[in-house]
Coordinates of C-alpha atoms in Angstrom, one line a residue:
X1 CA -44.0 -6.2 -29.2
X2 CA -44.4 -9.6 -27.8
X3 CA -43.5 -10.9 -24.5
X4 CA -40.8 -12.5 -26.1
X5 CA -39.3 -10.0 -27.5
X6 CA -39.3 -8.0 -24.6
X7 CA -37.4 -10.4 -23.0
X8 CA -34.6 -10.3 -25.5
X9 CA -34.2 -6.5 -25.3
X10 CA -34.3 -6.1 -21.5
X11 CA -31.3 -8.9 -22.1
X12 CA -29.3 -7.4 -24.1
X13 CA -29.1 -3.9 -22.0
X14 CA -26.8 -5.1 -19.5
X15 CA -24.3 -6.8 -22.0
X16 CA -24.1 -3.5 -23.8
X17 CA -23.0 -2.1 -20.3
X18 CA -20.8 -4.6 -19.3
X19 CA -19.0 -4.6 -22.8
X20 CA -18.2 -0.1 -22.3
X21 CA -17.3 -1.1 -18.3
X22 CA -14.9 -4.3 -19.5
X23 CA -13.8 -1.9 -22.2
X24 CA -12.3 0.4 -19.7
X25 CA -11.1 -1.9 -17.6
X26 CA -9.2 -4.1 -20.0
X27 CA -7.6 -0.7 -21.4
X28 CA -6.2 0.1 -18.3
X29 CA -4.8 -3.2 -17.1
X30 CA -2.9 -2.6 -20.2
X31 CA 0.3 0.4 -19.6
X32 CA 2.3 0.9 -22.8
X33 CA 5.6 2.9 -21.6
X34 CA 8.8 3.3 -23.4
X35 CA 10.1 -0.1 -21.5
X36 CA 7.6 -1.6 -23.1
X37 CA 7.6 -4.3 -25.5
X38 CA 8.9 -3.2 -29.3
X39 CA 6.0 -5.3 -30.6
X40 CA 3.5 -3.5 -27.9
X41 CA 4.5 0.0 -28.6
X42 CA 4.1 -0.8 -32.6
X43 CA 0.6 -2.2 -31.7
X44 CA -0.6 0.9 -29.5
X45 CA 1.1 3.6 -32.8
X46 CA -1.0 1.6 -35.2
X47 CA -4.5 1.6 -32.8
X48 CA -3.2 5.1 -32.5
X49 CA -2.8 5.6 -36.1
X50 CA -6.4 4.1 -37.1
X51 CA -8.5 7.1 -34.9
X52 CA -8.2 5.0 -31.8
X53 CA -11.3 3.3 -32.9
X54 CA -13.5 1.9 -29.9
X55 CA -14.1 -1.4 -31.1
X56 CA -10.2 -2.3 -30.6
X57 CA -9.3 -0.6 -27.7
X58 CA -8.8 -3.7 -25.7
X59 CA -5.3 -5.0 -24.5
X60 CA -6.6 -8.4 -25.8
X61 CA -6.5 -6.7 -29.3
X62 CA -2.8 -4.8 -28.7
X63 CA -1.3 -8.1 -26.9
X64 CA -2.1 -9.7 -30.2
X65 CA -1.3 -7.8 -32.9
X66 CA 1.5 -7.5 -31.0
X67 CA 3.2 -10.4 -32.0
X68 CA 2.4 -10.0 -35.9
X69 CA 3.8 -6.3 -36.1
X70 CA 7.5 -8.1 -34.6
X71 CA 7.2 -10.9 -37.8
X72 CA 6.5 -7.9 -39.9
X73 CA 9.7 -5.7 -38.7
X74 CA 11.9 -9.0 -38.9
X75 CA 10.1 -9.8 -42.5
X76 CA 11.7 -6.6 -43.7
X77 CA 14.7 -6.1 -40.8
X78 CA 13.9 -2.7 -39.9
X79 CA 14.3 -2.0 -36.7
X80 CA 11.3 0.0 -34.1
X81 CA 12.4 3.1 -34.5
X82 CA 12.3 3.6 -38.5
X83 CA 9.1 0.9 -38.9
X84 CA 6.9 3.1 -36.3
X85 CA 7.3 5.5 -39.0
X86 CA 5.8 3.4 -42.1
X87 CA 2.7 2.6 -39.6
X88 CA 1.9 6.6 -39.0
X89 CA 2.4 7.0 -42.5
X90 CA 0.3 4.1 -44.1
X91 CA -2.4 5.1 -41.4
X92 CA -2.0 9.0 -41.3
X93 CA -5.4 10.4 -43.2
X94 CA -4.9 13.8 -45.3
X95 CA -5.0 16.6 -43.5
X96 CA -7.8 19.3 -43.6
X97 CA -5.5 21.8 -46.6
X98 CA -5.3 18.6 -48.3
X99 CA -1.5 17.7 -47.8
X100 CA -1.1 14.4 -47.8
X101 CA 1.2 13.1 -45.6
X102 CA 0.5 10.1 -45.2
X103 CA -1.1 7.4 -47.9
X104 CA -4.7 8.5 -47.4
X105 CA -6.0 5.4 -49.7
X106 CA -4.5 2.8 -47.4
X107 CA -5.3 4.4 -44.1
X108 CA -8.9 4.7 -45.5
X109 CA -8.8 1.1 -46.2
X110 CA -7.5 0.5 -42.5
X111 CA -9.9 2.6 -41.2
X112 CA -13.3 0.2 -43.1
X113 CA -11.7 -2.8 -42.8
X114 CA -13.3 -5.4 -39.6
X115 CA -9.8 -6.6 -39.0
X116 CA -7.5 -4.0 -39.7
X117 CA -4.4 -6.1 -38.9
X118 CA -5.0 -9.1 -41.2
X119 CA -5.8 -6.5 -44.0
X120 CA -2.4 -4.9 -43.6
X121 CA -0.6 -8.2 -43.6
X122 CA -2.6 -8.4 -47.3
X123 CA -1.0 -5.4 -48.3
X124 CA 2.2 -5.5 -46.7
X125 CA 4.0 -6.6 -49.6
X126 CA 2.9 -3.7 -52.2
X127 CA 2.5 -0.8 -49.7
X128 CA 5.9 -1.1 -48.1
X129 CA 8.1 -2.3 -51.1
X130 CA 6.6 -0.7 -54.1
X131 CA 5.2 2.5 -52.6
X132 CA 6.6 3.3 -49.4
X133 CA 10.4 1.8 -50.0
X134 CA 11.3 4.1 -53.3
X135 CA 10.2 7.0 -51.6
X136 CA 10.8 6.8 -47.8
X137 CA 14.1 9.1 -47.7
X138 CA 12.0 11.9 -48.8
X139 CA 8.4 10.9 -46.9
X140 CA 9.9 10.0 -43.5
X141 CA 11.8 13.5 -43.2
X142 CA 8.6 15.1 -44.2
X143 CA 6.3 13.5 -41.6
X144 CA 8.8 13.7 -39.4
X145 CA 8.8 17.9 -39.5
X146 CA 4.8 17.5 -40.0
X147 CA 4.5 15.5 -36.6
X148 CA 6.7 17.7 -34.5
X149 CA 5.5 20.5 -35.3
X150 CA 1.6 19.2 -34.5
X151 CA 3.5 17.9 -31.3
X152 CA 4.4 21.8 -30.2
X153 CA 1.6 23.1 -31.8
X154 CA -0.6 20.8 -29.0
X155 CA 2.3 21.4 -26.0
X156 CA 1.5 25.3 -26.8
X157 CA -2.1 25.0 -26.8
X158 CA -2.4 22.3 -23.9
X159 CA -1.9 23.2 -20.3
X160 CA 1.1 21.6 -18.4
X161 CA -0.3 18.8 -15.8
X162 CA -0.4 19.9 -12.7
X163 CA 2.3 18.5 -10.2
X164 CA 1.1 18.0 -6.8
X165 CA 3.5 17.8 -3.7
X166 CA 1.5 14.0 -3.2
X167 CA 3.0 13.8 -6.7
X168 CA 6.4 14.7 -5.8
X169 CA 6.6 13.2 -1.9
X170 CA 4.6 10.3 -1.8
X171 CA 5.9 6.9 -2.9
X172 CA 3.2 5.6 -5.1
X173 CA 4.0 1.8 -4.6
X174 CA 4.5 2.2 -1.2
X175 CA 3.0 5.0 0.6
X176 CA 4.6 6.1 4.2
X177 CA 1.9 7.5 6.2
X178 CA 4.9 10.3 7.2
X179 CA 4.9 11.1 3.4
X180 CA 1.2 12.1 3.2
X181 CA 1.3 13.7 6.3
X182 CA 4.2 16.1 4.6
X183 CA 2.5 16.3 1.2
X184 CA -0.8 17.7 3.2
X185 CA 1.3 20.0 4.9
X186 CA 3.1 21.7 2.3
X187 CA -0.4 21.5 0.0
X188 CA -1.5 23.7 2.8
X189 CA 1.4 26.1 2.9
X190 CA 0.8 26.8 -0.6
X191 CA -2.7 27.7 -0.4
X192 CA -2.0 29.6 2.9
X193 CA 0.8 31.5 1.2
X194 CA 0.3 31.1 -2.4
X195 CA 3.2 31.9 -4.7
X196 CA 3.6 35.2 -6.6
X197 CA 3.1 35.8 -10.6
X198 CA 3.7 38.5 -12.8
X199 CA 0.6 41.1 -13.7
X200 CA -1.5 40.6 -16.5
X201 CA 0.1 41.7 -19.0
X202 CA 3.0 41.7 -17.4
X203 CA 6.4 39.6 -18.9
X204 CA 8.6 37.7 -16.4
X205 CA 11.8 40.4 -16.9
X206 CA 9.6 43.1 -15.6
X207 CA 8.5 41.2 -12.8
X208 CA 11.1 40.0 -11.3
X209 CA 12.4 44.0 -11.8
X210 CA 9.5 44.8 -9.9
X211 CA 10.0 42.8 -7.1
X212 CA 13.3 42.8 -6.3
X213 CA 13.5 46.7 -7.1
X214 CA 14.2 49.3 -4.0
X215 CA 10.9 50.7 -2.4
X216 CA 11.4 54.1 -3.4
X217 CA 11.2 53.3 -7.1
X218 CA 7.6 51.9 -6.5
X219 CA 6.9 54.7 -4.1
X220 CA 3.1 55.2 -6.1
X221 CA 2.3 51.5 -5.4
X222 CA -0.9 51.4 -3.2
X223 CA -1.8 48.4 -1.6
X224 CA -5.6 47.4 -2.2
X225 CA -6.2 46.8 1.2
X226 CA -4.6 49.3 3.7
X227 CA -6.3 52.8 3.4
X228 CA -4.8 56.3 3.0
X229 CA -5.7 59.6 3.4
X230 CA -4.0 62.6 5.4
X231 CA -1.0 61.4 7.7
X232 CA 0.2 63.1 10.7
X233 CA 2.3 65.6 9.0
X234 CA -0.2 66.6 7.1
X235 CA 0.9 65.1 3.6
X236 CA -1.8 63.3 1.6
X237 CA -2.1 59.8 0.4
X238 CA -0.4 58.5 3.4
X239 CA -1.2 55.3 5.0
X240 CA -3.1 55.4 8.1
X241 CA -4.4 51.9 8.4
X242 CA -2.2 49.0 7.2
X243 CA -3.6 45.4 6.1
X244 CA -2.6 42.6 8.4
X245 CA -0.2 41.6 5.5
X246 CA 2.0 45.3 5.3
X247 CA 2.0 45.1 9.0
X248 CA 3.5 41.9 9.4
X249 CA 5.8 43.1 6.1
X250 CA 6.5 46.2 8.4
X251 CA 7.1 44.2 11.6
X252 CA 9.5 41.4 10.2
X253 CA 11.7 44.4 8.6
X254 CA 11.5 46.1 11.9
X255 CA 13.1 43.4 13.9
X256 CA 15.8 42.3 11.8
X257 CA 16.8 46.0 12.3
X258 CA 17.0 45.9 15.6
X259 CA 19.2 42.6 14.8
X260 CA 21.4 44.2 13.5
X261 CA 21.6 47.3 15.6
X262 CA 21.8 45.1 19.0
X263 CA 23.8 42.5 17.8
X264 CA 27.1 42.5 20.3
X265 CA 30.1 42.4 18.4
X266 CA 32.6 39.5 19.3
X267 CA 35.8 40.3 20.8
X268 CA 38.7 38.1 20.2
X269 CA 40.1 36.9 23.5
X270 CA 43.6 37.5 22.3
X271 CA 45.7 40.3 24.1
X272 CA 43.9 40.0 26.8
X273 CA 46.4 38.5 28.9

């Protein structure tokens, strides 16, 4: 290898970098919400639809076809919500039992094709009026059921997000200092006192049965940490050392007792005269 050539290669590394780093960074300048453009969110279900190739994940790309995807629903006056549907079906692949869907043959075509935009604007004409059109009462209702049920088939299978209380406290445009003080402060309540859960193997019903259930009912429930052994009347399985958790169970119970047996009771000042 020359010196040349060397030259070239150790050039090229750090544009192959830069293009991953500006890749990332263009993609997340760019937010598609629901109050997002029509055009926008019909860009983002068709870079969707396609695999979510690499190559286009820039918001230069979506901002662009953008505007051609709104000439296309105005072309054929159909409005977001029933066009979005002809882009996941045109680009919607057969599935692994071989149900199709979808139109496998044009989202393969998407799928090879270096401008996947302009080669849908080709086809527009015969994909959407001859194929799609005669049959979309009965395809549309189709993929619609096949969708949703992939969509709860991933919301079983997928943990929730987590919700912080930052999450829930904290402004995120404008953060009080008083706000993260708070969401610190309850983050550390919870893991001081963490929140209770049913058993394993244990259903919610017979949880909350459990816990709310009178002590004598649970009267063979040991705790893991106190210990037992002979009490002072002489009956076994008694607990002779408590956990600092019973005690301060114990304790708590105790005193609002006491409450209760100390509390004055008011007199009406009436008839005393």
């Amino acid at each position: 290898m020359t010196t040349k050539t060397k030259s070239r290669s150790k050039a090229r590394q750090p544009q192959k970098a830069w293009g991953l780093r500006a890749w990332s960074r263009s993609m997340a300048k760019l937010r598609v919400t629901e109050d997002s453009p029509d055009g926008l969110k019909l860009a983002f279900i068709f870079w969707n639809g396609l695999g979510r190739p690499k190559a286009f994940a820039k918001a230069s790309v979506l901002e662009a076809w953008a505007p051609r995807l709104e000439k296309l629903t105005r072309r054929v006056s159909m409005p977001y919500s029933q066009f979005k549907w002809f882009l996941i079906w045109c680009t919607r692949l057969r599935d692994e039992d071989g149900a199709n869907y979808g139109n496998a043959f044009t989202a393969e075509n998407l799928r090879v094709a270096k401008n996947p935009m302009g080669s849908l604007e080709k086809q527009f004409a015969v994909t959407f009026h001859e194929i799609f059109i005669p049959r979309a009462d009965k395809l549309v209702s189709l993929l619609q059921d096949r969708v949703q049920r992939e969509m709860d088939d991933r919301s079983r299978t997928k943990p929730p997000i987590a919700v912080t209380w930052y999450d829930v406290i904290v402004d995120k445009d404008n953060p009080q200092p008083c706000q993260v003080e708070k969401a610190r402060h309850m983050t550390a309540l919870d893991e001081r006192f963490p929140m209770l859960h049913p058993a394993p193997g244990e259903d919610m019903d017979g949880f909350v049965d459990r816990m709310f259930a009178p002590y004598a009912v649970f009267r063979e429930w040991r705790c893991r940490k106190c210990e037992y052994g002979i009490g002072e009347d002489g009956d076994m399985d008694e607990r002779v050392k408590w956990c600092r958790d019973c005690a301060d169970e114990l304790r708590m119970d105790v005193e609002d007792d006491l409450e209760m047996l100390l509390e004055v009771p008011t007199i009406s000042c009436l008839g005393q005269w």
